[in-house]
Amino acid sequence: MTFELTDYLPYDFANRRHIGPSPSEMAEMLAAVGADSLDTLIDRVVPSEIRQEKPLAWGKALSEREMLFRMRRVAEKNQVLTSLIGQGYYDTVTPPAIQRNILENPAWYTAYTPYQPEIAQGRLEALLNFQTMVSDLTGLAVANASLLDEATAAAEAMTMAHRLAKSKATAFFVDHHCHPQNIALVRTRAEPLGIEVIVGDPFADLDASAVFGALFQYPGTLGHVDDFSAPVAALHEAGAIACMAADPLALALLKSPGEMGADIAVGSTQRFGVPMGFGGPHAAYMATKDEYKRAMPGRIVGVSIDARGNRAYRLALQTREQHIRREKATSNVCTAQALPAVLASMYAVFHGPEGIKAIAQRIHRKTVRLAKGLERLGYTVEPAVFFDTITVDVGAVQGVVLEAARREGVNLRKIGSTRIGISLDERTRPDTLEAVWRAFGGDFRDADMTPEYRLPSAMLRDSAYLEHPIFHMNRAESEMTRYMRRLADRDLALDRAMIPLGSCTMKLNATAEMMPITWREFSDIHPYVPEDQVAGYRELIADLSAKLCQITGYDAISMQPNSGAQGEYAGLLTIRAYHRARGEGHRDICLIPTSAHGTNPASAVMAGMKVVVVKAADNGDIDVDDFRAKAEAHSANLAACMVTYPSTHGVFERTVRDICDITHEHGGQVYLDGANLNALVGLARPGDIGSDVSHLNLHKTFCIPHGGGGPGMGPIGLKSHLEPYLPGRPETGDAGAVSAANWGSASILPISWAYCLMMGGEGLTQATKVAILSANYIAKRLAGAYDILYHSPEGYVAHECIVDTRPLSQTAWVTVDDIAKRLMDCGFHAPTMSWPVPGTLMIEPTESETKAEIDRFITAMLAIREEARDIEEGRIDKDNNPLKHAPHTVEDLVGEWDRPYSREQACFPPGAFRVDKYWPPVNRVDNVHGDRHLICSCPPVENYAEAAE
Ligand SMILES: *Cc1c(COP(=O)(O)O)cnc(C)c1O
């Protein structure tokens, strides 16, 4: 018997997995936009003058199984040793229930940043738990919902201290016992701002009157546990601010920074169950005194009420966010570390205060035992007082001992040329201690087990922490699993519906791409291991970099920046260093169009540049005349311009080459914000267009999930002339480093690499084309009901479109907020709201959404237009209608109902599912109430009832 092969593409074929519309759906969409083929459409949309000549090519696209096989082979080239290197990174145990139910659960990892609080109550609660945990452990009143890493947080603490200090001094003191990467990042950040950094011994070298602030490490990088109360008091006396970088696990035993009077505490929550991952991602924290909360960078979750007076969480103080503050911004942190923060908070929920304390005590006891063994061998162990880290001076045999330890499967820390550092952790077992002793020349098992502390009682903590009931749940796994499930169910993530966020590219995060991140060969590696242990990572990074170079037309990539904004900052620092190296260090003007993302001006200011704003023309493009005039006016001092391409207005501007040429003519460098690369991959390359450096948001274009507000990766690509100025190595204390680890959040790079492997060059190009088709399809279908704000002269948009909802506020008193909230009733996450144009919605469907899902969204948007028409034409009251009361909850199904529309219309508008209806857990959240009564930690249980008053 014979059969004909069908041409059906199985699921395990990249184009079917990542590309939503089926071939027949695509044909219908093309008909709607009036193009006879995808290529005809692309030729009309993407200007021919910027099209790339050669297609992307790196061989055949791999199937899932082929990719996983290749990934496995690469992973096996990494050697997983037990790393006792410390220096801010420690082995930890991720409770399996947390790993499976959060880290590996798309309901958690595919969520967006919680800007729409009504559909984000689950992760907002988890982040509030995080803040409560940090605030308790540090003894400070207010904590934020995460920063990128401890070193960036230390640099943020310095600039915050600069803003707050009464002292007019311009120097900042850094404890010589800070981790080298913290010193490096403080130096990087200080230099362009003209801040002098003094590194020294806080107990000998600190002249409090000469500085506006100081940073102490607690415990110190060599293990010291010092009471900083005296230097803190001296700083306060001089009107200066005291910052401490503190290990939260040590704080379970030790006197807290708050009890020593510190004003700001920062640190990493990595060892709360988040694997080292060769550098990240992990959540850094920042906490401060109540009086300083308004100066704190990053997002803060706060407690408010909804329209029924029920308790509801939201992001507090949002008006301080950098997209509002722009060139007045003091920090550029946008994407942070929401998912790692959730993981760390759950670790605390799982263990509770007794569990955390027991873990800390055991680590200390093991360290005491290790020290006793070493002392028995005749070594002098330093310091006398320690928590989990000790240092031994072994003199000339340093290399021999380190090598012996490595042969035992243990990495120790090399300090200088004679000393060795050892840090123990939750996973250290008796045989690890024996292996270390053997490396130091002793073969014994029974070092004295007397459980004594090497912490003076004056340093021990007697204040309580984690007292809130959330940290005292019944720890039966059934209960914990249900808690995580309950929170996940409150949220709307990509596993339920399209999240059409303009500029944020919320596309598929394929399961096969996610699987490798929890393989121990990727997750259990310390960021500072010898390079010969990470051949697999190096191969992966080299190959991904080569592909990204091919995609962007750049010559080199740095993987160090761990968010888009950090990429901007790193890129601008390379431009700054380039000018200085050429004797043109005076160049400090950065031209930025009004439509730029708020992180652009914020990063420019951080890099020591002055922002000159360029106008937009009526059609939304950069006003080339204004651009030229400003470039000429500042010709002598022009450092750079920052442009986004395609523009944040969702249009391929024809003048982008002119903008690059003008910048170069006046001696400036072009920074092209690569956040919109999803519209370019395979079709056009920033490097060919004339740009010198860009960041790529791997958490947008390259499938790293958004995690509810992070992690992300923002590597920069640049031309060869900028390559000498790439960020330096953080772990050795190099100024110029921008992240705590050289390859940023390395452990999520396999996601982007897997995407490239499974798509192949052709698949990636197809994805770009379909993303453009889908955006044009939406624009066309909505055009009758709403104005599409910007498009090319031929009437096309790029990969996103801006829907102008402002007229409705005039005719129907309907705001963009009302529309966003009503979309929740329809089971959707709102598009980007009021950016880049206030009062509008920016929609980006991405290539991943099927036509059916896009149509469901269109149906919802059209129905909302009709509801507005009912108001316009007087059929329903302007203040009492489904738009004003949106979103509706199950509360609206019961009790009194006196509204002029039905419960049916309220809860099941077009687009909403019947059986699979998504129910927002709260009605509309009251923002003003939340900011007036700022509460940023778990409210006391009594308040749970009061909130409903
Ligand atoms: C998302 C975005 C950024 C910032 O990236 P983060 O990773 O959030 O720091 C910068 N520019 C544009 C246009 C963006 O969309």
CSV table of N, CA and C in Angstrom, one decimal, residues 800-911:
chain,number,residue,atom,x,y,z
A,800,GLU,N,2.7,47.7,15.5
A,800,GLU,CA,1.8,48.1,16.6
A,800,GLU,C,1.0,49.3,16.1
A,801,CYS,N,-0.1,49.6,16.7
A,801,CYS,CA,-0.8,50.8,16.3
A,801,CYS,C,-1.4,51.5,17.5
A,802,ILE,N,-1.6,52.8,17.3
A,802,ILE,CA,-2.2,53.7,18.4
A,802,ILE,C,-3.6,54.0,18.1
A,803,VAL,N,-4.5,53.6,19.0
A,803,VAL,CA,-5.9,53.9,18.8
A,803,VAL,C,-6.2,55.1,19.6
A,804,ASP,N,-6.8,56.1,18.9
A,804,ASP,CA,-7.1,57.3,19.6
A,804,ASP,C,-8.5,57.3,20.2
A,805,THR,N,-8.4,57.2,21.6
A,805,THR,CA,-9.7,57.2,22.3
A,805,THR,C,-10.1,58.5,22.9
A,806,ARG,N,-9.3,59.5,22.6
A,806,ARG,CA,-9.5,60.8,23.2
A,806,ARG,C,-10.8,61.4,22.8
A,807,PRO,N,-11.3,61.3,21.6
A,807,PRO,CA,-12.6,61.9,21.2
A,807,PRO,C,-13.7,61.4,22.1
A,808,LEU,N,-13.6,60.1,22.5
A,808,LEU,CA,-14.7,59.6,23.4
A,808,LEU,C,-14.8,60.3,24.7
A,809,SER,N,-13.7,60.9,25.2
A,809,SER,CA,-13.8,61.6,26.4
A,809,SER,C,-14.6,62.9,26.2
A,810,GLN,N,-14.6,63.4,25.0
A,810,GLN,CA,-15.3,64.6,24.7
A,810,GLN,C,-16.8,64.3,24.5
A,811,THR,N,-17.1,63.2,23.7
A,811,THR,CA,-18.5,62.9,23.3
A,811,THR,C,-19.2,62.1,24.3
A,812,ALA,N,-18.5,61.3,25.1
A,812,ALA,CA,-19.2,60.3,25.9
A,812,ALA,C,-18.7,60.2,27.3
A,813,TRP,N,-17.8,61.1,27.7
A,813,TRP,CA,-17.2,61.2,29.0
A,813,TRP,C,-16.5,59.8,29.3
A,814,VAL,N,-16.1,59.2,28.3
A,814,VAL,CA,-15.4,57.9,28.5
A,814,VAL,C,-13.9,58.1,28.4
A,815,THR,N,-13.2,57.7,29.4
A,815,THR,CA,-11.7,57.9,29.4
A,815,THR,C,-11.0,56.6,28.9
A,816,VAL,N,-9.7,56.7,28.7
A,816,VAL,CA,-9.0,55.6,28.3
A,816,VAL,C,-8.9,54.5,29.4
A,817,ASP,N,-9.0,55.0,30.6
A,817,ASP,CA,-9.1,54.1,31.8
A,817,ASP,C,-10.3,53.3,31.7
A,818,ASP,N,-11.4,53.9,31.4
A,818,ASP,CA,-12.7,53.2,31.4
A,818,ASP,C,-12.6,52.1,30.4
A,819,ILE,N,-12.0,52.3,29.2
A,819,ILE,CA,-11.9,51.3,28.2
A,819,ILE,C,-11.0,50.2,28.6
A,820,ALA,N,-9.9,50.6,29.3
A,820,ALA,CA,-9.0,49.5,29.7
A,820,ALA,C,-9.7,48.6,30.8
A,821,LYS,N,-10.4,49.2,31.7
A,821,LYS,CA,-11.1,48.4,32.7
A,821,LYS,C,-12.2,47.6,32.1
A,822,ARG,N,-12.9,48.1,31.1
A,822,ARG,CA,-14.0,47.4,30.5
A,822,ARG,C,-13.4,46.1,29.7
A,823,LEU,N,-12.2,46.3,29.1
A,823,LEU,CA,-11.6,45.2,28.4
A,823,LEU,C,-11.4,44.0,29.4
A,824,MET,N,-11.2,44.3,30.7
A,824,MET,CA,-11.1,43.2,31.7
A,824,MET,C,-12.4,42.4,31.7
A,825,ASP,N,-13.5,43.0,31.7
A,825,ASP,CA,-14.8,42.3,31.7
A,825,ASP,C,-14.9,41.4,30.5
A,826,CYS,N,-14.2,41.8,29.4
A,826,CYS,CA,-14.2,41.0,28.2
A,826,CYS,C,-13.1,39.9,28.2
A,827,GLY,N,-12.4,39.9,29.3
A,827,GLY,CA,-11.3,38.8,29.4
A,827,GLY,C,-10.0,39.2,28.8
A,828,PHE,N,-9.7,40.5,28.7
A,828,PHE,CA,-8.5,40.9,28.1
A,828,PHE,C,-7.7,41.8,29.1
A,829,HIS,N,-6.4,41.8,28.9
A,829,HIS,CA,-5.5,42.8,29.5
A,829,HIS,C,-5.5,44.0,28.5
A,830,ALA,N,-5.6,45.1,29.1
A,830,ALA,CA,-5.6,46.3,28.3
A,830,ALA,C,-4.3,46.5,27.5
A,831,PRO,N,-4.3,47.2,26.4
A,831,PRO,CA,-3.1,47.5,25.7
A,831,PRO,C,-2.3,48.6,26.5
A,832,THR,N,-1.2,49.0,26.0
A,832,THR,CA,-0.4,50.1,26.7
A,832,THR,C,-1.3,51.4,26.7
A,833,MET,N,-1.4,51.9,27.9
A,833,MET,CA,-2.3,53.0,28.1
A,833,MET,C,-1.5,54.4,28.2
A,834,SER,N,-2.0,55.3,27.4
A,834,SER,CA,-1.5,56.7,27.6
A,834,SER,C,0.0,56.9,27.3
A,835,TRP,N,0.5,56.0,26.5
A,835,TRP,CA,1.9,56.1,26.1
A,835,TRP,C,2.1,55.6,24.7
A,836,PRO,N,2.8,56.2,23.8
A,836,PRO,CA,3.5,57.5,24.0
A,836,PRO,C,2.6,58.7,23.9
A,837,VAL,N,1.3,58.5,23.6
A,837,VAL,CA,0.4,59.7,23.5
A,837,VAL,C,-0.6,59.6,24.6
A,838,PRO,N,-0.7,60.6,25.5
A,838,PRO,CA,-1.7,60.5,26.6
A,838,PRO,C,-3.1,60.3,26.1
A,839,GLY,N,-3.9,59.5,26.8
A,839,GLY,CA,-5.3,59.3,26.4
A,839,GLY,C,-5.5,58.3,25.3
A,840,THR,N,-4.5,57.6,24.9
A,840,THR,CA,-4.6,56.7,23.8
A,840,THR,C,-4.3,55.3,24.2
A,841,LEU,N,-4.6,54.3,23.3
A,841,LEU,CA,-4.2,52.9,23.6
A,841,LEU,C,-3.2,52.5,22.5
A,842,MET,N,-2.1,51.8,22.9
A,842,MET,CA,-1.2,51.3,21.9
A,842,MET,C,-1.3,49.8,21.9
A,843,ILE,N,-1.6,49.2,20.7
A,843,ILE,CA,-1.9,47.8,20.6
A,843,ILE,C,-0.8,47.1,19.8
A,844,GLU,N,-0.3,46.0,20.4
A,844,GLU,CA,0.7,45.2,19.6
A,844,GLU,C,0.3,43.7,19.8
A,845,PRO,N,-0.2,43.2,18.7
A,845,PRO,CA,-0.7,41.8,18.8
A,845,PRO,C,0.4,40.7,18.8
A,846,THR,N,1.5,41.0,18.2
A,846,THR,CA,2.6,40.1,18.0
A,846,THR,C,2.2,39.0,17.0
A,847,GLU,N,3.1,38.2,16.5
A,847,GLU,CA,2.9,37.1,15.6
A,847,GLU,C,2.2,35.9,16.3
A,848,SER,N,2.3,35.9,17.6
A,848,SER,CA,1.9,34.6,18.3
A,848,SER,C,0.3,34.4,18.4
A,849,GLU,N,-0.4,35.5,18.2
A,849,GLU,CA,-1.9,35.4,18.4
A,849,GLU,C,-2.6,34.8,17.2
A,850,THR,N,-3.5,33.9,17.4
A,850,THR,CA,-4.3,33.4,16.3
A,850,THR,C,-5.3,34.5,15.9
A,851,LYS,N,-5.8,34.3,14.7
A,851,LYS,CA,-6.8,35.3,14.2
A,851,LYS,C,-8.1,35.2,15.1
A,852,ALA,N,-8.4,34.0,15.5
A,852,ALA,CA,-9.6,33.9,16.4
A,852,ALA,C,-9.4,34.8,17.6
A,853,GLU,N,-8.2,34.8,18.3
A,853,GLU,CA,-8.1,35.6,19.5
A,853,GLU,C,-8.0,37.1,19.1
A,854,ILE,N,-7.4,37.4,18.0
A,854,ILE,CA,-7.4,38.8,17.6
A,854,ILE,C,-8.8,39.3,17.3
A,855,ASP,N,-9.6,38.4,16.7
A,855,ASP,CA,-11.0,38.8,16.4
A,855,ASP,C,-11.8,39.0,17.6
A,856,ARG,N,-11.5,38.1,18.6
A,856,ARG,CA,-12.2,38.3,19.9
A,856,ARG,C,-11.9,39.6,20.5
A,857,PHE,N,-10.7,40.0,20.4
A,857,PHE,CA,-10.3,41.4,20.9
A,857,PHE,C,-11.0,42.5,20.1
A,858,ILE,N,-11.0,42.3,18.8
A,858,ILE,CA,-11.7,43.3,18.0
A,858,ILE,C,-13.1,43.4,18.3
A,859,THR,N,-13.8,42.3,18.5
A,859,THR,CA,-15.2,42.3,18.9
A,859,THR,C,-15.4,43.0,20.2
A,860,ALA,N,-14.5,42.8,21.1
A,860,ALA,CA,-14.6,43.5,22.4
A,860,ALA,C,-14.4,45.0,22.2
A,861,MET,N,-13.4,45.4,21.4
A,861,MET,CA,-13.2,46.9,21.2
A,861,MET,C,-14.4,47.5,20.5
A,862,LEU,N,-15.0,46.8,19.5
A,862,LEU,CA,-16.1,47.4,18.8
A,862,LEU,C,-17.3,47.5,19.7
A,863,ALA,N,-17.5,46.5,20.6
A,863,ALA,CA,-18.6,46.5,21.5
A,863,ALA,C,-18.5,47.7,22.5
A,864,ILE,N,-17.3,48.0,22.9
A,864,ILE,CA,-17.0,49.1,23.8
A,864,ILE,C,-17.4,50.4,23.1
A,865,ARG,N,-17.0,50.5,21.8
A,865,ARG,CA,-17.4,51.7,21.0
A,865,ARG,C,-18.9,51.9,21.0
A,866,GLU,N,-19.6,50.8,20.9
A,866,GLU,CA,-21.1,50.9,20.9
A,866,GLU,C,-21.6,51.3,22.2
A,867,GLU,N,-21.0,50.8,23.3
A,867,GLU,CA,-21.4,51.2,24.7
A,867,GLU,C,-21.2,52.7,24.8
A,868,ALA,N,-20.1,53.2,24.3
A,868,ALA,CA,-19.9,54.7,24.3
A,868,ALA,C,-20.9,55.4,23.5
A,869,ARG,N,-21.3,54.8,22.4
A,869,ARG,CA,-22.4,55.4,21.6
A,869,ARG,C,-23.7,55.6,22.3
A,870,ASP,N,-24.0,54.6,23.1
A,870,ASP,CA,-25.2,54.6,24.0
A,870,ASP,C,-25.2,55.9,24.9
A,871,ILE,N,-24.0,56.2,25.4
A,871,ILE,CA,-23.9,57.4,26.2
A,871,ILE,C,-24.0,58.6,25.3
A,872,GLU,N,-23.2,58.6,24.2
A,872,GLU,CA,-23.3,59.8,23.3
A,872,GLU,C,-24.7,60.1,22.9
A,873,GLU,N,-25.5,59.1,22.6
A,873,GLU,CA,-26.8,59.3,22.1
A,873,GLU,C,-27.9,59.3,23.2
A,874,GLY,N,-27.4,59.4,24.5
A,874,GLY,CA,-28.3,59.6,25.6
A,874,GLY,C,-29.1,58.4,26.0
A,875,ARG,N,-28.8,57.2,25.5
A,875,ARG,CA,-29.5,56.0,25.9
A,875,ARG,C,-29.2,55.5,27.3
A,876,ILE,N,-28.0,56.0,27.8
A,876,ILE,CA,-27.6,55.6,29.2
A,876,ILE,C,-26.9,56.7,29.8
A,877,ASP,N,-27.0,56.7,31.2
A,877,ASP,CA,-26.4,57.8,31.9
A,877,ASP,C,-24.9,57.9,31.8
A,878,LYS,N,-24.3,59.1,31.7
A,878,LYS,CA,-22.9,59.2,31.5
A,878,LYS,C,-22.1,58.8,32.7
A,879,ASP,N,-22.6,58.8,33.9
A,879,ASP,CA,-21.9,58.3,35.1
A,879,ASP,C,-22.3,56.9,35.6
A,880,ASN,N,-23.4,56.4,35.0
A,880,ASN,CA,-23.8,55.1,35.5
A,880,ASN,C,-24.0,54.2,34.4
A,881,ASN,N,-22.9,53.6,33.9
A,881,ASN,CA,-23.0,52.7,32.8
A,881,ASN,C,-21.9,51.7,32.9
A,882,PRO,N,-21.9,50.7,32.0
A,882,PRO,CA,-20.9,49.6,32.1
A,882,PRO,C,-19.5,50.0,32.0
A,883,LEU,N,-19.2,51.1,31.3
A,883,LEU,CA,-17.8,51.5,31.2
A,883,LEU,C,-17.3,52.2,32.5
A,884,LYS,N,-18.2,53.0,33.1
A,884,LYS,CA,-17.7,53.6,34.3
A,884,LYS,C,-17.6,52.7,35.5
A,885,HIS,N,-18.4,51.6,35.5
A,885,HIS,CA,-18.4,50.7,36.6
A,885,HIS,C,-17.4,49.5,36.4
A,886,ALA,N,-16.8,49.5,35.2
A,886,ALA,CA,-15.9,48.4,34.9
A,886,ALA,C,-14.7,48.5,35.8
A,887,PRO,N,-14.0,47.3,36.1
A,887,PRO,CA,-14.5,46.0,35.8
A,887,PRO,C,-15.5,45.5,36.8
A,888,HIS,N,-16.3,44.5,36.4
A,888,HIS,CA,-17.4,43.9,37.2
A,888,HIS,C,-16.8,42.6,37.8
A,889,THR,N,-17.3,42.3,39.0
A,889,THR,CA,-16.8,41.1,39.7
A,889,THR,C,-18.0,40.2,40.0
A,890,VAL,N,-17.8,39.1,40.7
A,890,VAL,CA,-18.9,38.3,41.1
A,890,VAL,C,-19.8,39.0,42.1
A,891,GLU,N,-19.2,40.0,42.8
A,891,GLU,CA,-20.1,40.8,43.7
A,891,GLU,C,-21.2,41.5,42.9
A,892,ASP,N,-21.0,41.7,41.6
A,892,ASP,CA,-22.0,42.4,40.9
A,892,ASP,C,-23.1,41.4,40.4
A,893,LEU,N,-22.9,40.1,40.7
A,893,LEU,CA,-24.0,39.2,40.4
A,893,LEU,C,-25.0,38.9,41.5
A,894,VAL,N,-24.6,39.4,42.7
A,894,VAL,CA,-25.5,39.1,43.8
A,894,VAL,C,-25.9,40.5,44.5
A,895,GLY,N,-26.8,40.4,45.3
A,895,GLY,CA,-27.3,41.6,46.1
A,895,GLY,C,-28.1,42.5,45.2
A,896,GLU,N,-28.2,43.7,45.7
A,896,GLU,CA,-29.0,44.8,45.0
A,896,GLU,C,-28.5,45.1,43.6
A,897,TRP,N,-29.3,45.4,42.7
A,897,TRP,CA,-28.9,45.8,41.4
A,897,TRP,C,-29.8,46.9,40.9
A,898,ASP,N,-29.2,48.1,40.9
A,898,ASP,CA,-30.1,49.3,40.5
A,898,ASP,C,-29.5,50.0,39.3
A,899,ARG,N,-28.7,49.3,38.5
A,899,ARG,CA,-28.0,50.0,37.4
A,899,ARG,C,-28.9,50.0,36.1
A,900,PRO,N,-28.7,50.9,35.3
A,900,PRO,CA,-29.6,51.0,34.0
A,900,PRO,C,-29.1,50.0,33.0
A,901,TYR,N,-28.3,49.0,33.3
A,901,TYR,CA,-27.9,48.0,32.4
A,901,TYR,C,-28.0,46.6,33.1
A,902,SER,N,-28.0,45.6,32.3
A,902,SER,CA,-28.3,44.3,33.0
A,902,SER,C,-27.0,43.7,33.5
A,903,ARG,N,-27.1,42.7,34.5
A,903,ARG,CA,-26.0,42.0,35.0
A,903,ARG,C,-25.3,41.2,33.9
A,904,GLU,N,-26.2,40.7,33.0
A,904,GLU,CA,-25.7,40.0,31.8
A,904,GLU,C,-24.7,40.9,31.0
A,905,GLN,N,-25.1,42.1,30.7
A,905,GLN,CA,-24.3,43.0,30.0
A,905,GLN,C,-23.0,43.4,30.8
A,906,ALA,N,-23.2,43.5,32.1
A,906,ALA,CA,-22.1,43.9,32.9
A,906,ALA,C,-21.0,42.8,32.9
A,907,CYS,N,-21.4,41.6,33.1
A,907,CYS,CA,-20.4,40.5,33.3
A,907,CYS,C,-20.0,39.7,32.0
A,908,PHE,N,-20.9,39.7,31.1
A,908,PHE,CA,-20.6,38.9,29.9
A,908,PHE,C,-20.7,39.7,28.6
A,909,PRO,N,-19.9,40.8,28.5
A,909,PRO,CA,-20.0,41.6,27.2
A,909,PRO,C,-19.3,40.8,26.1
A,910,PRO,N,-19.5,41.2,24.9
A,910,PRO,CA,-18.9,40.5,23.7
A,910,PRO,C,-17.4,40.3,23.9
A,911,GLY,N,-17.0,39.1,23.6
A,911,GLY,CA,-15.6,38.7,23.8
A,911,GLY,C,-15.4,37.9,25.1
